[in-house]
Every structure is written in structure tokens, then in C-alpha cells.
Short mmCIF file of C-alpha atoms in Angstrom, two decimals:
data_model
loop_
_atom_site.label_atom_id
_atom_site.label_comp_id
_atom_site.label_asym_id
_atom_site.label_seq_id
_atom_site.Cartn_x
_atom_site.Cartn_y
_atom_site.Cartn_z
CA MET A 1 -9.86 50.06 74.80
CA LEU A 2 -6.90 50.75 72.61
CA PRO A 3 -7.13 53.36 69.82
CA GLU A 4 -6.92 51.83 66.34
CA LEU A 5 -8.38 48.65 67.67
CA HIS A 6 -9.53 47.58 64.11
CA SER A 7 -5.99 48.16 62.74
CA ILE A 8 -4.39 46.26 65.67
CA LEU A 9 -6.75 43.28 65.23
CA ASN A 10 -6.17 43.05 61.48
CA LEU A 11 -2.38 42.97 62.25
CA LEU A 12 -2.77 40.37 64.94
CA GLU A 13 -5.11 38.22 62.91
CA GLY A 14 -2.81 37.97 59.77
CA GLY A 15 -1.30 41.39 58.97
CA PHE A 16 1.78 40.82 60.73
CA SER A 17 2.48 37.70 58.56
CA GLN A 18 3.22 40.25 55.73
CA LEU A 19 6.18 41.91 57.91
CA LYS A 20 9.68 40.95 57.63
CA VAL A 21 11.91 41.96 60.78
CA LEU A 22 15.51 41.45 61.27
CA VAL A 23 16.88 41.08 64.74
CA ILE A 24 20.61 41.57 65.31
CA GLY A 25 22.54 41.15 68.56
CA ASP A 26 23.59 38.76 71.47
CA ILE A 27 22.05 35.35 70.95
CA MET A 28 21.58 33.18 74.11
CA LEU A 29 20.25 29.88 75.35
CA ASP A 30 18.19 30.15 78.61
CA ARG A 31 18.24 26.93 80.51
CA TYR A 32 16.02 26.16 83.55
CA ILE A 33 16.50 23.30 85.99
CA HIS A 34 13.36 22.93 88.42
CA GLY A 35 13.48 20.70 91.45
CA GLU A 36 12.45 20.33 95.13
CA VAL A 37 14.40 21.58 97.96
CA GLU A 38 14.16 19.03 100.66
CA ARG A 39 17.27 19.54 102.85
CA ILE A 40 20.60 21.31 103.41
CA SER A 41 23.72 19.58 102.12
CA PRO A 42 25.94 17.99 104.91
CA GLU A 43 28.90 19.09 102.86
CA ALA A 44 28.31 22.82 102.79
CA PRO A 45 25.44 25.05 104.01
CA VAL A 46 23.64 25.07 100.71
CA PRO A 47 20.20 23.53 99.64
CA VAL A 48 20.14 20.23 97.92
CA ILE A 49 17.84 20.27 94.90
CA ARG A 50 16.20 17.00 93.72
CA HIS A 51 16.11 17.37 90.08
CA ALA A 52 12.65 17.33 88.40
CA GLN A 53 12.58 18.93 85.13
CA ARG A 54 14.94 20.73 82.65
CA TYR A 55 13.96 22.76 79.66
CA GLU A 56 15.50 25.30 77.25
CA ARG A 57 14.26 28.47 75.66
CA ALA A 58 15.70 31.11 73.47
CA GLY A 59 17.28 34.19 75.17
CA GLY A 60 18.69 37.65 74.44
CA ALA A 61 18.29 38.63 70.79
CA ALA A 62 16.95 35.18 70.24
CA ASN A 63 14.07 35.80 72.53
CA VAL A 64 13.34 39.24 70.70
CA ALA A 65 13.03 37.07 67.55
CA MET A 66 10.72 34.44 69.35
CA ASN A 67 8.50 37.35 70.26
CA LEU A 68 8.32 38.59 66.72
CA ALA A 69 7.57 35.06 65.44
CA GLY A 70 4.96 34.71 67.96
CA LEU A 71 3.26 37.82 66.79
CA GLY A 72 3.37 36.20 63.16
CA CYS A 73 6.06 38.17 61.73
CA GLN A 74 8.68 36.53 59.21
CA THR A 75 11.67 36.82 61.46
CA PHE A 76 15.27 36.99 60.55
CA LEU A 77 18.07 36.68 63.09
CA ALA A 78 21.69 37.74 63.00
CA GLY A 79 24.33 37.16 65.65
CA LEU A 80 27.09 34.65 66.75
CA TRP A 81 26.89 31.28 68.16
CA GLY A 82 29.34 28.50 68.92
CA ALA A 83 29.80 25.01 67.70
CA ASP A 84 28.62 23.29 70.88
CA SER A 85 25.69 21.55 72.39
CA GLU A 86 24.11 24.55 73.45
CA GLN A 87 24.03 25.85 69.68
CA ALA A 88 22.33 22.81 68.69
CA GLU A 89 19.49 23.16 71.33
CA LEU A 90 19.02 26.86 70.45
CA ALA A 91 19.01 26.11 66.70
CA ALA A 92 16.24 23.51 67.29
CA ILE A 93 14.01 26.06 69.27
CA LEU A 94 14.42 28.64 66.54
CA ASP A 95 13.91 26.20 63.88
CA ARG A 96 10.48 25.11 65.39
CA ALA A 97 9.55 28.78 65.56
CA GLY A 98 10.19 29.33 61.86
CA ILE A 99 13.06 31.85 62.53
CA ASN A 100 15.39 32.30 59.65
CA THR A 101 19.01 32.11 61.05
CA ALA A 102 20.82 32.91 57.82
CA GLY A 103 22.33 35.86 59.51
CA VAL A 104 23.86 33.87 62.47
CA VAL A 105 27.63 33.42 62.13
CA SER A 106 29.37 30.34 63.59
CA SER A 107 32.02 31.58 66.14
CA SER A 108 35.07 30.23 67.83
CA LEU A 109 33.50 31.47 71.07
CA PRO A 110 31.01 29.40 73.03
CA THR A 111 27.31 29.99 72.64
CA ILE A 112 26.21 32.12 75.60
CA SER A 113 23.98 30.43 78.00
CA LYS A 114 22.42 30.96 81.35
CA THR A 115 21.38 28.15 83.51
CA ARG A 116 18.93 28.99 86.26
CA ILE A 117 18.48 26.54 89.23
CA VAL A 118 14.97 26.87 90.50
CA GLY A 119 13.57 25.26 93.73
CA ARG A 120 9.82 25.94 94.76
CA MET A 121 9.56 28.85 92.32
CA GLN A 122 12.59 30.49 93.85
CA GLN A 123 15.73 31.10 91.83
CA LEU A 124 18.67 29.80 93.74
CA LEU A 125 21.57 30.01 91.44
CA ARG A 126 22.45 31.13 87.88
CA LEU A 127 25.47 29.69 86.00
CA ASP A 128 26.44 31.82 83.09
CA ILE A 129 28.75 30.23 80.23
CA GLU A 130 30.32 32.98 77.88
CA SER A 131 33.85 34.21 76.95
CA ARG A 132 35.16 37.58 77.83
CA ASP A 133 37.40 37.45 74.82
CA PRO A 134 36.59 39.92 72.13
CA VAL A 135 34.86 38.65 69.00
CA PRO A 136 37.51 37.78 66.42
CA ALA A 137 37.60 40.48 63.76
CA VAL A 138 37.01 38.11 60.89
CA GLU A 139 33.81 36.68 62.58
CA GLY A 140 32.52 40.40 63.30
CA GLN A 141 33.23 41.42 59.73
CA HIS A 142 31.31 38.21 58.40
CA LEU A 143 28.33 39.13 60.80
CA GLN A 144 28.36 42.69 59.68
CA GLU A 145 28.18 41.61 56.02
CA ARG A 146 25.36 39.29 56.60
CA ALA A 147 23.47 41.76 58.59
CA VAL A 148 23.74 44.70 56.12
CA GLU A 149 22.79 42.27 53.26
CA LEU A 150 19.50 41.20 55.10
CA ILE A 151 18.50 44.86 55.58
CA ALA A 152 17.27 45.08 51.96
CA LYS A 153 14.78 42.24 52.64
CA VAL A 154 13.01 43.49 55.80
CA HIS A 155 10.64 46.18 57.01
CA ALA A 156 12.28 46.77 60.36
CA VAL A 157 15.43 46.19 62.22
CA VAL A 158 15.80 45.46 65.95
CA LEU A 159 19.39 45.93 67.64
CA SER A 160 19.15 43.72 70.81
CA ASP A 161 22.31 44.66 72.74
CA TYR A 162 23.31 42.75 75.96
CA ALA A 163 26.80 43.95 75.93
CA LYS A 164 28.08 40.46 75.19
CA GLY A 165 30.30 41.49 72.15
CA ALA A 166 28.29 40.78 69.12
CA LEU A 167 26.76 44.13 68.66
CA THR A 168 29.89 46.27 68.11
CA ARG A 169 29.92 49.99 67.58
CA SER A 170 31.05 49.37 64.03
CA LEU A 171 28.22 46.87 63.35
CA SER A 172 25.56 49.14 64.96
CA GLU A 173 26.65 52.07 62.93
CA ALA A 174 26.77 50.19 59.62
CA VAL A 175 23.34 48.69 60.18
CA ILE A 176 21.75 52.10 61.09
CA ARG A 177 23.40 53.78 58.06
CA ALA A 178 22.13 51.16 55.70
CA ALA A 179 18.56 51.10 57.27
CA ARG A 180 18.27 54.89 57.04
CA THR A 181 19.29 54.71 53.50
CA ALA A 182 16.62 52.18 52.74
CA GLY A 183 14.00 54.02 54.79
CA ILE A 184 13.64 51.14 57.43
CA PRO A 185 12.98 51.89 61.14
CA VAL A 186 15.68 50.78 63.57
CA PHE A 187 14.62 50.04 67.22
CA ALA A 188 17.58 49.50 69.64
CA ASP A 189 17.49 48.01 73.15
CA PRO A 190 20.71 49.43 74.86
CA LYS A 191 23.20 47.97 77.33
CA THR A 192 25.75 50.74 77.25
CA PRO A 193 25.43 54.24 78.90
CA ASP A 194 26.94 55.73 75.58
CA PHE A 195 23.67 56.15 73.54
CA SER A 196 26.00 57.51 70.62
CA LYS A 197 26.55 53.87 69.59
CA TYR A 198 22.78 53.99 68.35
CA SER A 199 22.75 57.52 66.74
CA GLY A 200 20.27 57.77 64.01
CA ALA A 201 18.17 54.85 65.27
CA THR A 202 14.23 55.44 65.19
CA THR A 203 14.16 54.78 68.88
CA VAL A 204 16.19 53.45 71.81
CA CYS A 205 14.33 51.56 74.49
CA PRO A 206 16.13 51.92 77.84
CA ASN A 207 14.71 51.01 81.34
CA LEU A 208 15.22 53.55 84.04
CA GLY A 209 18.27 52.10 85.26
CA GLU A 210 19.97 52.24 81.82
CA LEU A 211 18.56 55.93 81.36
CA SER A 212 19.89 56.81 84.53
CA ALA A 213 23.51 55.45 83.72
CA ALA A 214 23.35 57.35 80.40
CA THR A 215 22.49 60.77 81.72
CA GLY A 216 23.99 60.48 85.33
CA ILE A 217 20.73 61.42 86.98
CA PRO A 218 19.41 59.11 89.80
CA SER A 219 16.41 57.13 88.59
CA HIS A 220 14.04 58.38 91.23
CA HIS A 221 14.38 61.89 90.09
CA THR A 222 11.80 61.13 87.30
CA ASP A 223 11.16 64.59 85.95
CA GLU A 224 14.73 65.63 85.70
CA LEU A 225 15.63 62.29 84.13
CA LEU A 226 12.91 62.51 81.44
CA ALA A 227 13.98 65.99 80.72
CA ALA A 228 17.55 64.79 80.18
CA ALA A 229 16.22 62.00 77.95
CA GLN A 230 14.60 64.38 75.63
CA ALA A 231 18.07 66.06 75.28
CA LEU A 232 19.47 62.76 74.56
CA ALA A 233 17.01 62.02 71.73
CA THR A 234 17.95 65.42 70.15
CA GLU A 235 21.66 64.88 70.52
CA HIS A 236 21.61 61.37 68.93
CA ASP A 237 19.08 62.08 66.30
CA PHE A 238 16.29 59.61 67.61
CA LYS A 239 12.67 60.16 66.31
CA PHE A 240 11.54 59.27 69.90
CA LEU A 241 12.85 57.60 73.01
CA THR A 242 10.94 54.78 74.55
CA VAL A 243 11.53 54.35 78.33
CA THR A 244 10.14 51.38 80.26
CA MET A 245 9.51 52.13 83.83
CA SER A 246 8.74 48.85 85.27
CA GLU A 247 5.57 49.09 87.41
CA LYS A 248 4.96 52.62 86.18
CA GLY A 249 4.47 51.53 82.48
CA ILE A 250 6.15 53.00 79.40
CA THR A 251 6.91 56.70 78.55
CA VAL A 252 7.67 58.01 75.09
CA LEU A 253 9.59 61.21 74.65
CA ARG A 254 9.87 63.19 71.48
CA PRO A 255 12.69 65.81 70.87
CA PRO A 256 11.54 69.30 70.08
CA SER A 257 13.22 68.89 66.57
CA THR A 258 10.46 66.53 65.49
CA GLY A 259 7.80 69.22 65.60
CA ASN A 260 5.76 67.03 68.02
CA PRO A 261 7.48 67.42 71.30
CA GLY A 262 6.28 66.16 74.47
CA ILE A 263 5.65 63.00 76.65
CA TYR A 264 3.23 60.18 76.19
CA HIS A 265 2.76 57.78 79.08
CA SER A 266 1.20 54.38 78.97
CA PRO A 267 0.46 53.13 82.56
CA ALA A 268 1.20 49.50 83.35
CA ARG A 269 -1.87 47.24 83.38
CA ALA A 270 -2.43 45.77 86.79
CA ARG A 271 -1.70 42.03 87.01
CA GLU A 272 0.09 39.45 89.19
CA VAL A 273 3.90 39.49 88.37
CA PHE A 274 5.58 36.11 88.40
CA ASP A 275 8.81 36.72 86.41
CA VAL A 276 10.06 39.96 84.54
CA SER A 277 12.59 37.99 82.57
CA GLY A 278 12.37 38.88 78.85
CA ALA A 279 9.77 41.68 79.34
CA GLY A 280 12.02 44.16 77.68
CA ASP A 281 12.59 41.82 74.68
CA THR A 282 8.72 41.60 74.39
CA VAL A 283 8.30 45.44 74.42
CA ILE A 284 10.83 46.16 71.73
CA ALA A 285 9.58 43.27 69.48
CA THR A 286 5.83 44.41 69.81
CA LEU A 287 6.79 48.10 69.39
CA ALA A 288 8.94 47.29 66.30
CA ALA A 289 6.08 45.15 64.73
CA GLY A 290 3.58 47.73 65.59
CA VAL A 291 5.38 50.67 64.02
CA ALA A 292 6.52 48.92 61.02
CA GLY A 293 2.80 47.57 60.68
CA GLY A 294 1.63 51.21 60.33
CA LEU A 295 0.37 51.91 63.84
CA GLN A 296 0.69 55.35 65.45
CA ILE A 297 3.77 55.39 67.93
CA GLU A 298 1.31 55.81 70.90
CA THR A 299 -0.80 52.89 69.81
CA ALA A 300 2.26 50.62 69.31
CA VAL A 301 3.50 51.67 72.76
CA GLU A 302 0.05 50.66 74.22
CA LEU A 303 0.21 47.34 72.50
CA ALA A 304 3.64 46.72 73.71
CA ASN A 305 2.65 47.52 77.23
CA LEU A 306 -0.29 45.08 77.04
CA ALA A 307 2.13 42.44 75.76
CA ALA A 308 4.65 42.98 78.60
CA GLY A 309 1.81 42.59 81.22
CA ILE A 310 1.01 39.29 79.75
CA VAL A 311 4.48 37.76 79.60
CA VAL A 312 5.30 38.93 83.17
CA SER A 313 2.35 36.87 84.48
CA LYS A 314 4.23 33.79 83.22
CA VAL A 315 7.39 32.03 84.77
CA GLY A 316 10.57 32.17 82.84
CA THR A 317 11.49 33.68 79.50
CA VAL A 318 8.43 33.22 77.56
CA PRO A 319 7.53 35.21 74.27
CA ILE A 320 4.20 36.88 73.57
CA ALA A 321 1.78 35.16 71.07
CA ALA A 322 -0.72 36.96 68.85
CA HIS A 323 -3.69 35.07 70.05
CA GLU A 324 -2.91 36.13 73.62
CA LEU A 325 -3.14 39.86 72.58
CA VAL A 326 -6.31 39.19 70.41
CA ALA A 327 -7.97 37.64 73.58
CA ALA A 328 -6.86 40.49 75.85
CA LEU A 329 -8.43 43.17 73.31
CA THR A 330 -11.58 41.18 72.74
CA PRO A 331 -13.07 40.12 76.11
CA SER A 332 -16.19 37.75 76.01
CA SER A 333 -19.30 38.14 78.06
CA GLY A 334 -21.30 35.47 79.95
CA LEU A 335 -21.58 32.18 78.16
CA THR A 336 -24.38 29.71 77.55
CA ALA A 337 -23.66 26.02 77.74
CA GLY A 338 -23.34 25.73 73.89
CA GLU A 339 -20.91 28.44 73.86
CA LYS A 340 -18.58 26.71 76.34
CA ILE A 341 -17.88 23.85 73.81
CA LEU A 342 -14.95 25.00 71.84
CA ASP A 343 -12.26 23.44 69.43
CA LEU A 344 -8.70 23.99 70.39
CA ASP A 345 -8.00 27.13 68.43
CA ARG A 346 -10.87 28.92 69.95
CA LEU A 347 -10.22 27.51 73.38
CA LYS A 348 -6.70 28.91 73.16
CA LEU A 349 -7.99 32.33 72.66
CA ARG A 350 -10.38 32.21 75.49
CA VAL A 351 -7.82 30.73 77.93
CA ALA A 352 -5.30 33.55 76.93
CA GLU A 353 -8.21 36.02 77.63
CA TRP A 354 -8.79 34.60 81.09
CA ARG A 355 -5.08 34.50 81.78
CA SER A 356 -4.60 38.17 80.72
CA SER A 357 -7.44 39.03 83.18
CA GLY A 358 -5.55 37.37 86.06
CA GLU A 359 -7.64 34.05 86.17
CA THR A 360 -6.09 30.97 87.20
CA ILE A 361 -6.74 28.04 84.63
CA VAL A 362 -7.49 24.63 85.95
CA PHE A 363 -7.47 21.57 83.55
CA THR A 364 -9.06 18.10 84.10
CA ASN A 365 -10.00 15.46 81.75
CA GLY A 366 -11.88 12.13 81.38
CA CYS A 367 -14.60 10.21 79.41
CA PHE A 368 -17.51 11.27 81.61
CA ASP A 369 -19.60 8.53 80.21
CA LEU A 370 -22.84 8.44 82.15
CA LEU A 371 -22.41 11.39 84.63
CA HIS A 372 -22.63 10.52 88.24
CA VAL A 373 -21.86 12.04 91.60
CA GLY A 374 -18.21 11.23 91.62
CA HIS A 375 -17.89 13.25 88.50
CA ILE A 376 -19.66 16.13 90.08
CA THR A 377 -17.44 16.07 93.15
CA LEU A 378 -14.24 15.94 91.11
CA LEU A 379 -15.23 18.99 89.14
CA GLU A 380 -16.23 20.92 92.20
CA ASP A 381 -12.88 19.99 93.71
CA CYS A 382 -11.15 21.30 90.67
CA ARG A 383 -12.80 24.62 91.07
CA ARG A 384 -11.24 25.02 94.64
CA PHE A 385 -7.86 25.14 92.69
CA GLY A 386 -8.57 28.22 90.45
CA SER A 387 -11.12 30.45 88.97
CA LYS A 388 -11.59 28.93 85.46
CA LEU A 389 -11.95 25.20 84.79
CA VAL A 390 -11.33 23.59 81.30
CA LEU A 391 -12.58 20.03 80.69
CA GLY A 392 -10.83 17.94 78.26
CA LEU A 393 -13.37 15.22 77.05
CA ASN A 394 -12.30 12.06 75.25
CA ALA A 395 -13.98 11.79 71.88
CA ASP A 396 -15.98 8.63 71.17
CA ALA A 397 -13.09 6.93 69.29
CA SER A 398 -10.80 7.68 72.08
CA VAL A 399 -13.12 6.36 74.58
CA CYS A 400 -13.76 3.08 72.50
CA ARG A 401 -10.07 2.46 72.48
CA LEU A 402 -9.62 2.93 76.24
CA LYS A 403 -12.89 1.32 77.36
CA GLY A 404 -13.85 -1.34 74.83
CA PRO A 405 -16.08 -1.77 71.76
CA THR A 406 -19.35 -1.12 73.66
CA ARG A 407 -18.41 2.33 75.05
CA PRO A 408 -19.24 5.18 75.19
CA ILE A 409 -22.78 4.56 76.02
CA VAL A 410 -23.53 8.43 75.47
CA SER A 411 -22.07 10.09 72.32
CA GLU A 412 -19.44 12.87 72.45
CA ARG A 413 -21.83 15.54 71.30
CA GLU A 414 -24.32 14.61 74.08
CA ARG A 415 -21.49 14.24 76.65
CA ALA A 416 -20.07 17.58 75.91
CA ARG A 417 -23.30 19.37 76.00
CA VAL A 418 -24.11 17.89 79.51
CA MET A 419 -20.83 18.73 80.85
CA ALA A 420 -20.87 22.25 79.57
CA ALA A 421 -24.21 22.86 81.39
CA LEU A 422 -22.53 22.25 84.75
CA ALA A 423 -21.90 25.53 86.61
CA ALA A 424 -18.31 24.16 87.69
CA VAL A 425 -17.18 23.93 83.98
CA ASP A 426 -15.99 27.03 82.13
CA ALA A 427 -14.92 25.27 78.76
CA VAL A 428 -15.17 21.85 77.20
CA VAL A 429 -12.96 20.54 74.34
CA LEU A 430 -12.85 17.13 72.90
CA PHE A 431 -9.74 15.38 72.07
CA GLU A 432 -9.22 12.19 69.77
CA GLU A 433 -5.93 11.09 71.33
CA ASP A 434 -5.63 8.44 74.04
CA THR A 435 -4.17 11.13 76.33
CA PRO A 436 -4.63 14.87 76.89
CA LEU A 437 -0.97 15.67 76.61
CA GLU A 438 -1.07 17.84 73.59
CA LEU A 439 -4.11 19.69 74.88
CA ILE A 440 -2.13 20.38 78.02
CA ARG A 441 0.91 21.51 76.09
CA ALA A 442 -1.28 23.98 74.07
CA LEU A 443 -3.28 25.38 76.87
CA ARG A 444 -0.48 25.55 79.63
CA PRO A 445 -2.96 25.56 82.61
CA ASN A 446 -1.82 26.78 85.92
CA VAL A 447 -3.06 23.75 87.60
CA LEU A 448 -3.43 20.09 86.42
CA VAL A 449 -6.02 17.93 88.50
CA LYS A 450 -6.63 14.30 88.45
CA GLY A 451 -8.84 12.27 90.41
CA GLY A 452 -8.21 8.67 91.77
CA ASP A 453 -5.25 6.65 92.85
CA TYR A 454 -2.70 8.71 90.81
CA THR A 455 0.61 10.21 92.07
CA VAL A 456 1.91 13.44 90.64
CA GLU A 457 4.44 11.41 88.69
CA THR A 458 1.94 9.16 86.95
CA VAL A 459 -0.34 12.10 85.74
CA VAL A 460 -0.13 12.62 82.03
CA GLY A 461 1.44 16.10 81.41
CA HIS A 462 2.96 16.67 84.88
CA GLU A 463 6.34 17.25 83.62
CA ASP A 464 5.31 20.08 81.24
CA VAL A 465 3.17 21.73 83.86
CA LEU A 466 5.79 21.71 86.65
CA ALA A 467 8.48 22.87 84.13
CA TYR A 468 6.79 26.11 83.47
CA GLY A 469 5.84 26.77 87.18
CA GLY A 470 2.29 25.16 87.45
CA ARG A 471 1.27 22.56 89.81
CA VAL A 472 -0.40 19.12 89.92
CA GLU A 473 -3.16 18.31 92.35
CA ILE A 474 -4.59 14.84 93.09
CA VAL A 475 -8.10 14.53 94.61
CA PRO A 476 -9.75 11.39 96.02
CA THR A 477 -12.55 9.72 94.07
CA VAL A 478 -15.97 9.04 95.70
CA GLU A 479 -15.93 5.51 96.60
CA GLY A 480 -18.65 3.36 95.13
CA PHE A 481 -19.49 5.52 92.04
CA SER A 482 -18.40 4.73 88.53
CA THR A 483 -19.83 4.39 85.04
CA THR A 484 -18.87 0.71 85.02
CA ASN A 485 -20.90 0.15 88.20
CA ILE A 486 -23.92 1.80 86.74
CA VAL A 487 -23.74 -0.24 83.59
CA LYS A 488 -23.61 -3.54 85.86
CA LYS A 489 -26.72 -2.43 87.81
CA LEU A 490 -28.59 -1.73 84.59
CA THR A 491 -27.63 -5.16 83.02
CA ALA A 492 -28.30 -6.91 86.42
CA ASN A 493 -31.69 -5.25 86.93
CA PRO A 494 -33.69 -5.26 83.64
CA THR A 495 -36.51 -2.88 83.36
CA PRO A 496 -40.20 -3.79 83.62
CA SER A 497 -40.49 -3.61 79.70
CA GLU A 498 -37.65 -5.90 79.41
CA GLU A 499 -39.23 -8.47 81.77
CA ILE A 500 -42.36 -8.28 79.80
CA LYS A 501 -40.44 -9.11 76.49
CA LYS A 502 -38.98 -12.12 78.19
#
């Protein structure tokens, strides 16, 4: 359990909403194209991808901003983007997340984008669009003016440097100078071996490779490397240096000049790693929010480490969300049937808790009016695909629209209680809509299961699940069993009491 747990939960459950954080740096659009690899091209020895899904996410400094917004912070973004379709897509993503882009300057250069071609969970190709021309002086000056102006409105600043040209030495120095004057902490993610560019920042957060480049010491000489890092912290007036060490965790180094020299190490939390894209963005965003929110440095680092562990278990560049951290910090015990019935907000927390513990989340849905052996078989089949099964249950109004005015026979409360009592089911959530699409998008299950004569392409939500790296499974129904057949039998064979009434 983390120290200062009460303070952490207070921040995650609303305290972060009082914090304003400015992110300055290289803004990008991450695009993913997923498909199936079925053959090799006859034109060249390359795989042919049959396109299935395309989606876009914020990248670079924009992903740092998305992480801060996901934690609940009021987030401001400053950088450059072009006048192109990529800018429009990126602006829409940021707008949906509530990120203020008043600090972003329109540039004559194109919006930086990275397009990843993925087949069967394997990245096959990446196409980058960016200009190698320097940022025009007028645009750079305009960006600096906007960034410095925003500093007076925020509680912390993050410099997200991807060495793409937006974060010049002049801009970095001006921002750090203004922030120090205002007493605002600055967190820098470096992409240059010359850390003097960030002199005076509160902390710089290099990975082992970046630290090795800055010191000239091989990354596998850990003790020597960390000693040199402490010297760097002193030389460039950092309050501390935060080193991300991949599977080894995160190390904090304080220079002797702070009066509290030494090393604090937070080991990585063991979990299955799917994709490390954006993990560094999550670390610096969570660290900045934690320190600005009043946490001790060590506690903020532990929280950042926990957040990184959650995002690397996902596919693609995915920001952290506050409810995922809350779930990871407040594990639940064994549940009774009644405790399995949840509204969507509580279910999202529970799913996040399961996911942070390495569980595989399976989702299926249906009306389940008059439970029968076909239903039981379906649910047992669902459990074969994962460790936690979430059941989306059509509410009464939804069943009535789908099945007719005489249905459901059993009310939603009774159906939910019966389904929750089944050992195969871990959570039940009611939904009013005709389809569970919004539920699927909110819960992001690892596996989506449907029974019957469906194909993957006809299952509601299949595009979303496949897009983020999940899978869709179809299981056969048990012939001869259905609620409709049970109703027909009941109406065709009246009970003895009904015969007497006749």
C-alpha cells in the first residue's frame, strides 16, 4: 500500500480537478491501422494487410496532456500544429478531453503524425509525417509568448521534448525562468543529451538510454550511471532527477546540495506488458500532478510507477484515468450476488481494478428472460476466454422494444439478481439502450463474446474491441433452448389450476 494513501485518494477523487497544469512541447497525432495478414504480396516480398480498423490518438506532448486530463487536472497545451487534416483530427480528440489549446500556435509546418500499420498485434510499419525544416522564427516567438503568458494561470509546467523543433532552448529557458519566478515546479522529459537546456527545472525525467547519452556511461553500468546522474542534478540545479528504468522501475536521485541527498527506488509492479508506447508520458504527467497536488516526491513517484504499469498493459498510446488508479489502490474482497450488480460508474472502477491485477475481462450481453440451459452454457463458454465475466443485461424498456409488449416476463431487478447469483458471472450491469455499444466503449473488455449465428462483423462493438487490440469470440447456441420456446410450452400446456378454471 502506498504511503499518504488518504491524500492520494482525495486527489484522485476530485482534488486534481483544482489543479491547472501547462504542457509545452512537440504535439503529434498517433494513427493506428489494424488489419489481418493473410498473404505475401506477389509484387514484392511484403505482407498484404486487409484493412479492418483505423483510429487516432493524441501523441507526444498531446498525450502528456491527455494523461493529465485523465487524472482530472485542468490542462493547458502549448505547441505547434499545421493547417491540415491531422490537425483537425487531433484538435477534436483534445476538445473531447476538455484540454485547453489556447497555447497552440498554427504553423506553416505540417502537424507531426505517426501512422502505425499493425497486423495480428504485430507492428509491421511506421510512417512518420514531419518537416525537418526549423520552426520559423515568428512562429517560435509567438509560441514562447503564449507559453509564458499561461504560466501565471497554472500550478505546474511540463516540458515534453521529443526533439521535433517546438521546444527550443530559448523557449525552454524562458519558461523555466518565468516558472521559477512564479514559484511553479517544472518537469522536463528530455530528448537531448545536453541537459543544460533544462537547467533550473524541478526535475528531468530521462530513461536509461537518455541518461547514458547525457553522461557517456553505458546504461548497464547502473551504479556508475546513477552517480553521474547525481552530479548532473547538481550541475544543472535540478531539485531531483527522475530516472525511468524500464522493467526495473523508477529511481529518484537528489543532489547533495538539497540537504537530502540519496537514492529512492520504486520497483516496477509486475504485470503483462503489451505496449510501452506513451509510458514515459504517463510517468511525467502523474509525477507532475502528484507533486503539484502536495504529495511527497517519493509518493508521487510510486503513484507514477503504478500508472505506468497500468498503461503498458494496454495496446497503443493510451492515457491513464483516475478511476483506474483508484481501483488499483482500493482492491475489493469476495462479493455476494447483490454486490455484483453495479451501475456503470462503479463497474468501471471494478473493471479497472481487475485489469490492474492482470485479469482478462470478458463481456457478453442479452435479455436473459426466463433463464435456461442455453444461457448457462453460453456463460460457461464465456469464462473460458478470460478470468472475469461482465454481463450486460437489457433493462425492461429495452427488452420490450426488442421482444414486444408482452416481454420481459421477469423484471429487470429479478433477472439481474438471478444472473448475479451464477458462479460464472462476476458483474451485472443494466443498460437501457437497444445495444450495448456504449457499455463496450466504456468498459473496453479484452474479449467480446456473442452466441448464436453471428459473425465477428455482425457483433455490436466488434470494431471498437478489435481497434484497441481485443478479440471477438462466437460460441454456438444449444439447439432447442430459448425463452420463446418455454413461453410456447407454457401457453400450450395450461397448469391444472387453469384447467379447473375452464
